[in-house]
């Protein structure tokens, strides 16, 4: 149990969104919005660190993007992008060179012929028609998505930054798909598992939530020992391990629960907000 001494208070609170700060329906509860907004007044900076691409942040103004300041910036795409939500500008991109991404997609589709592929870029998503997109109709999704053939995906412009490669096969429903894709991938990328069955999310080598959060903190003179980070899935593990205090929500993946320094209540119980309110507000 953390004490309330000022020297143990964090300078920065970083949180994942889906399954952590957001409720299971993707909404921001009134309680979470209230607590998150109050942290700045208590002298604690905040940043969201999410697997979501930039376009999925615009409707979450209760958490990020409401004003044009540090709180309008999110680390997204599992660390691939630093995005100013208020101005809708990608500030940083960290991804695959297009030629490398094209070759990797081709290799993976040959290995998994029943899968579909998509890429998240600094200009939106491009997906093959075989890619089973489960987010059609969600806020900010359809207008930033382009359908392409396998051939066209291999011919995307060279000036795009590919932040993530997505390989999906709905015939797989558990972690086994991620294991098999990891074996095929080798050291050519970082595979992040965020909870969706049959989905492999691949970032460029060296691109993780932890790496980008560390750089964010370094720019602001914030030491890792004064960072509290919250998460729920294996793609959050590097971030929770790096932070001075890594906290898992009660609904987290078993690997995250085992590795975390502390736990809070589940996302649908405003676990992050209640944890922060008790200790910081």
Short mmCIF file of N, CA and C in Angstrom, two decimals, residues 123-202:
data_model
loop_
_atom_site.label_atom_id
_atom_site.label_comp_id
_atom_site.label_asym_id
_atom_site.label_seq_id
_atom_site.Cartn_x
_atom_site.Cartn_y
_atom_site.Cartn_z
N UNK A 123 -1.65 8.34 -41.90
CA UNK A 123 -2.79 8.92 -42.62
C UNK A 123 -4.05 8.07 -42.48
N UNK A 124 -4.03 7.08 -41.63
CA UNK A 124 -5.20 6.22 -41.46
C UNK A 124 -4.86 4.77 -41.73
N UNK A 125 -5.90 3.95 -41.78
CA UNK A 125 -5.73 2.51 -41.99
C UNK A 125 -5.99 2.14 -43.44
N UNK A 126 -5.21 1.18 -43.92
CA UNK A 126 -5.48 0.53 -45.21
C UNK A 126 -5.62 -0.96 -44.93
N UNK A 127 -6.69 -1.57 -45.40
CA UNK A 127 -6.96 -2.98 -45.10
C UNK A 127 -7.31 -3.73 -46.38
N UNK A 128 -6.90 -4.98 -46.42
CA UNK A 128 -7.33 -5.83 -47.52
C UNK A 128 -8.77 -6.25 -47.29
N UNK A 129 -9.45 -6.63 -48.36
CA UNK A 129 -10.86 -7.01 -48.21
C UNK A 129 -11.02 -8.29 -47.42
N UNK A 130 -9.95 -9.05 -47.28
CA UNK A 130 -10.01 -10.27 -46.47
C UNK A 130 -9.84 -9.97 -44.98
N UNK A 131 -9.51 -8.72 -44.66
CA UNK A 131 -9.30 -8.38 -43.25
C UNK A 131 -10.65 -8.24 -42.56
N UNK A 132 -10.93 -9.06 -41.53
CA UNK A 132 -12.23 -9.00 -40.84
C UNK A 132 -12.25 -7.85 -39.83
N UNK A 133 -12.69 -6.71 -40.28
CA UNK A 133 -12.68 -5.50 -39.45
C UNK A 133 -13.90 -5.49 -38.54
N UNK A 134 -13.69 -5.58 -37.25
CA UNK A 134 -14.78 -5.65 -36.29
C UNK A 134 -15.20 -4.28 -35.77
N UNK A 135 -14.62 -3.22 -36.32
CA UNK A 135 -14.89 -1.89 -35.78
C UNK A 135 -15.67 -1.00 -36.74
N UNK A 136 -16.24 -1.59 -37.78
CA UNK A 136 -17.02 -0.81 -38.74
C UNK A 136 -18.16 -0.11 -38.00
N UNK A 137 -18.31 1.18 -38.26
CA UNK A 137 -19.39 1.95 -37.65
C UNK A 137 -19.02 2.63 -36.35
N UNK A 138 -17.84 2.34 -35.80
CA UNK A 138 -17.44 2.97 -34.55
C UNK A 138 -16.96 4.40 -34.82
N UNK A 139 -17.04 5.27 -33.79
CA UNK A 139 -16.64 6.67 -33.98
C UNK A 139 -15.22 6.81 -34.52
N UNK A 140 -15.07 7.65 -35.53
CA UNK A 140 -13.76 7.95 -36.07
C UNK A 140 -13.13 6.87 -36.91
N UNK A 141 -13.86 5.79 -37.19
CA UNK A 141 -13.23 4.66 -37.87
C UNK A 141 -13.39 4.73 -39.38
N UNK A 142 -14.61 4.69 -39.86
CA UNK A 142 -14.86 4.47 -41.28
C UNK A 142 -14.25 5.55 -42.18
N UNK A 143 -14.25 6.80 -41.72
CA UNK A 143 -13.78 7.89 -42.57
C UNK A 143 -12.27 7.87 -42.77
N UNK A 144 -11.55 7.10 -41.97
CA UNK A 144 -10.09 7.07 -42.07
C UNK A 144 -9.58 5.70 -42.49
N UNK A 145 -10.44 4.91 -43.13
CA UNK A 145 -10.07 3.56 -43.53
C UNK A 145 -10.24 3.42 -45.03
N UNK A 146 -9.24 2.84 -45.68
CA UNK A 146 -9.32 2.59 -47.11
C UNK A 146 -9.24 1.11 -47.41
N UNK A 147 -10.14 0.62 -48.25
CA UNK A 147 -10.11 -0.79 -48.67
C UNK A 147 -9.19 -0.93 -49.88
N UNK A 148 -8.32 -1.92 -49.82
CA UNK A 148 -7.40 -2.16 -50.92
C UNK A 148 -7.29 -3.66 -51.15
N UNK A 149 -6.81 -4.03 -52.32
CA UNK A 149 -6.53 -5.44 -52.58
C UNK A 149 -5.17 -5.80 -52.01
N UNK A 150 -4.88 -7.09 -51.94
CA UNK A 150 -3.56 -7.50 -51.47
C UNK A 150 -2.45 -6.85 -52.28
N UNK A 151 -2.68 -6.78 -53.57
CA UNK A 151 -1.69 -6.19 -54.46
C UNK A 151 -1.49 -4.70 -54.15
N UNK A 152 -2.61 -3.99 -53.96
CA UNK A 152 -2.52 -2.56 -53.68
C UNK A 152 -1.86 -2.29 -52.34
N UNK A 153 -2.12 -3.17 -51.36
CA UNK A 153 -1.49 -3.00 -50.06
C UNK A 153 0.02 -3.10 -50.21
N UNK A 154 0.45 -3.94 -51.11
CA UNK A 154 1.89 -4.08 -51.35
C UNK A 154 2.47 -2.90 -52.11
N UNK A 155 1.61 -2.01 -52.60
CA UNK A 155 2.09 -0.89 -53.40
C UNK A 155 1.74 0.46 -52.76
N UNK A 156 1.56 0.48 -51.46
CA UNK A 156 1.27 1.74 -50.77
C UNK A 156 2.42 2.72 -50.96
N UNK A 157 2.13 4.02 -50.96
CA UNK A 157 3.17 5.02 -51.24
C UNK A 157 4.35 4.93 -50.29
N UNK A 158 5.51 5.25 -50.80
CA UNK A 158 6.73 5.16 -50.01
C UNK A 158 6.82 6.24 -48.94
N UNK A 159 6.00 7.29 -49.01
CA UNK A 159 6.10 8.36 -48.00
C UNK A 159 5.18 8.14 -46.81
N UNK A 160 4.47 7.02 -46.77
CA UNK A 160 3.68 6.69 -45.59
C UNK A 160 4.59 6.14 -44.49
N UNK A 161 4.20 6.39 -43.24
CA UNK A 161 4.84 5.73 -42.11
C UNK A 161 3.90 4.65 -41.61
N UNK A 162 4.34 3.40 -41.68
CA UNK A 162 3.52 2.27 -41.21
C UNK A 162 3.81 2.06 -39.74
N UNK A 163 2.87 2.49 -38.89
CA UNK A 163 3.06 2.37 -37.45
C UNK A 163 2.80 0.98 -36.94
N UNK A 164 1.81 0.30 -37.51
CA UNK A 164 1.47 -1.05 -37.08
C UNK A 164 1.03 -1.88 -38.28
N UNK A 165 1.37 -3.14 -38.25
CA UNK A 165 0.84 -4.14 -39.18
C UNK A 165 -0.13 -5.01 -38.41
N UNK A 166 -1.32 -5.23 -38.97
CA UNK A 166 -2.34 -6.05 -38.33
C UNK A 166 -2.60 -7.28 -39.19
N UNK A 167 -2.51 -8.45 -38.58
CA UNK A 167 -2.82 -9.70 -39.25
C UNK A 167 -3.95 -10.35 -38.46
N UNK A 168 -5.05 -10.68 -39.14
CA UNK A 168 -6.21 -11.20 -38.41
C UNK A 168 -6.80 -12.41 -39.12
N UNK A 169 -7.10 -13.44 -38.32
CA UNK A 169 -7.77 -14.64 -38.80
C UNK A 169 -8.79 -15.04 -37.74
N UNK A 170 -10.07 -14.89 -38.04
CA UNK A 170 -11.12 -15.13 -37.06
C UNK A 170 -11.28 -16.60 -36.71
N UNK A 171 -10.62 -17.49 -37.44
CA UNK A 171 -10.69 -18.91 -37.09
C UNK A 171 -9.93 -19.20 -35.80
N UNK A 172 -9.06 -18.28 -35.42
CA UNK A 172 -8.31 -18.42 -34.17
C UNK A 172 -9.01 -17.58 -33.10
N UNK A 173 -9.12 -18.13 -31.91
CA UNK A 173 -9.86 -17.42 -30.87
C UNK A 173 -9.06 -17.20 -29.59
N UNK A 174 -7.81 -17.62 -29.57
CA UNK A 174 -7.06 -17.48 -28.34
C UNK A 174 -5.63 -17.02 -28.63
N UNK A 175 -4.76 -17.15 -27.61
CA UNK A 175 -3.39 -16.66 -27.74
C UNK A 175 -2.54 -17.47 -28.72
N UNK A 176 -3.04 -18.63 -29.16
CA UNK A 176 -2.23 -19.50 -30.02
C UNK A 176 -1.84 -18.80 -31.32
N UNK A 177 -2.72 -17.99 -31.87
CA UNK A 177 -2.42 -17.28 -33.11
C UNK A 177 -1.23 -16.35 -32.90
N UNK A 178 -1.22 -15.65 -31.78
CA UNK A 178 -0.13 -14.73 -31.48
C UNK A 178 1.19 -15.49 -31.36
N UNK A 179 1.15 -16.67 -30.76
CA UNK A 179 2.35 -17.48 -30.61
C UNK A 179 2.89 -17.88 -31.97
N UNK A 180 2.01 -18.33 -32.86
CA UNK A 180 2.44 -18.77 -34.19
C UNK A 180 2.97 -17.61 -35.02
N UNK A 181 2.29 -16.47 -34.95
CA UNK A 181 2.77 -15.30 -35.70
C UNK A 181 4.12 -14.85 -35.17
N UNK A 182 4.31 -14.91 -33.87
CA UNK A 182 5.58 -14.52 -33.26
C UNK A 182 6.72 -15.37 -33.81
N UNK A 183 6.48 -16.67 -33.95
CA UNK A 183 7.52 -17.56 -34.48
C UNK A 183 7.87 -17.20 -35.91
N UNK A 184 6.87 -16.85 -36.70
CA UNK A 184 7.12 -16.45 -38.09
C UNK A 184 7.82 -15.09 -38.16
N UNK A 185 7.47 -14.22 -37.26
CA UNK A 185 8.00 -12.86 -37.27
C UNK A 185 9.47 -12.81 -36.91
N UNK A 186 9.87 -13.60 -35.94
CA UNK A 186 11.25 -13.53 -35.48
C UNK A 186 11.55 -12.18 -34.87
N UNK A 187 12.71 -11.61 -35.26
CA UNK A 187 13.13 -10.32 -34.71
C UNK A 187 12.81 -9.17 -35.65
N UNK A 188 11.95 -9.41 -36.62
CA UNK A 188 11.63 -8.36 -37.60
C UNK A 188 10.61 -7.35 -37.10
N UNK A 189 10.03 -7.60 -35.92
CA UNK A 189 9.06 -6.68 -35.37
C UNK A 189 8.74 -7.06 -33.94
N UNK A 190 7.91 -6.24 -33.31
CA UNK A 190 7.46 -6.47 -31.93
C UNK A 190 5.98 -6.80 -31.98
N UNK A 191 5.62 -8.00 -31.51
CA UNK A 191 4.22 -8.38 -31.54
C UNK A 191 3.57 -8.05 -30.21
N UNK A 192 2.49 -7.28 -30.26
CA UNK A 192 1.78 -6.86 -29.06
C UNK A 192 0.40 -7.50 -29.05
N UNK A 193 0.05 -8.09 -27.93
CA UNK A 193 -1.26 -8.71 -27.78
C UNK A 193 -2.12 -7.85 -26.87
N UNK A 194 -3.24 -7.34 -27.41
CA UNK A 194 -4.09 -6.44 -26.64
C UNK A 194 -5.46 -7.05 -26.35
N UNK A 195 -5.61 -8.35 -26.58
CA UNK A 195 -6.81 -9.02 -26.10
C UNK A 195 -7.76 -9.55 -27.14
N UNK A 196 -7.64 -9.14 -28.38
CA UNK A 196 -8.57 -9.59 -29.42
C UNK A 196 -8.10 -10.94 -29.97
N UNK A 197 -8.96 -11.94 -29.92
CA UNK A 197 -8.61 -13.26 -30.43
C UNK A 197 -8.38 -13.24 -31.93
N UNK A 198 -7.35 -13.94 -32.37
CA UNK A 198 -7.07 -14.01 -33.80
C UNK A 198 -6.49 -12.76 -34.39
N UNK A 199 -5.98 -11.84 -33.55
CA UNK A 199 -5.41 -10.59 -34.05
C UNK A 199 -3.98 -10.45 -33.55
N UNK A 200 -3.06 -10.23 -34.48
CA UNK A 200 -1.67 -9.95 -34.15
C UNK A 200 -1.37 -8.51 -34.56
N UNK A 201 -0.90 -7.70 -33.61
CA UNK A 201 -0.54 -6.31 -33.86
C UNK A 201 0.98 -6.21 -33.81
N UNK A 202 1.57 -5.79 -34.90
CA UNK A 202 3.03 -5.83 -35.04
C UNK A 202 3.58 -4.42 -35.20
#
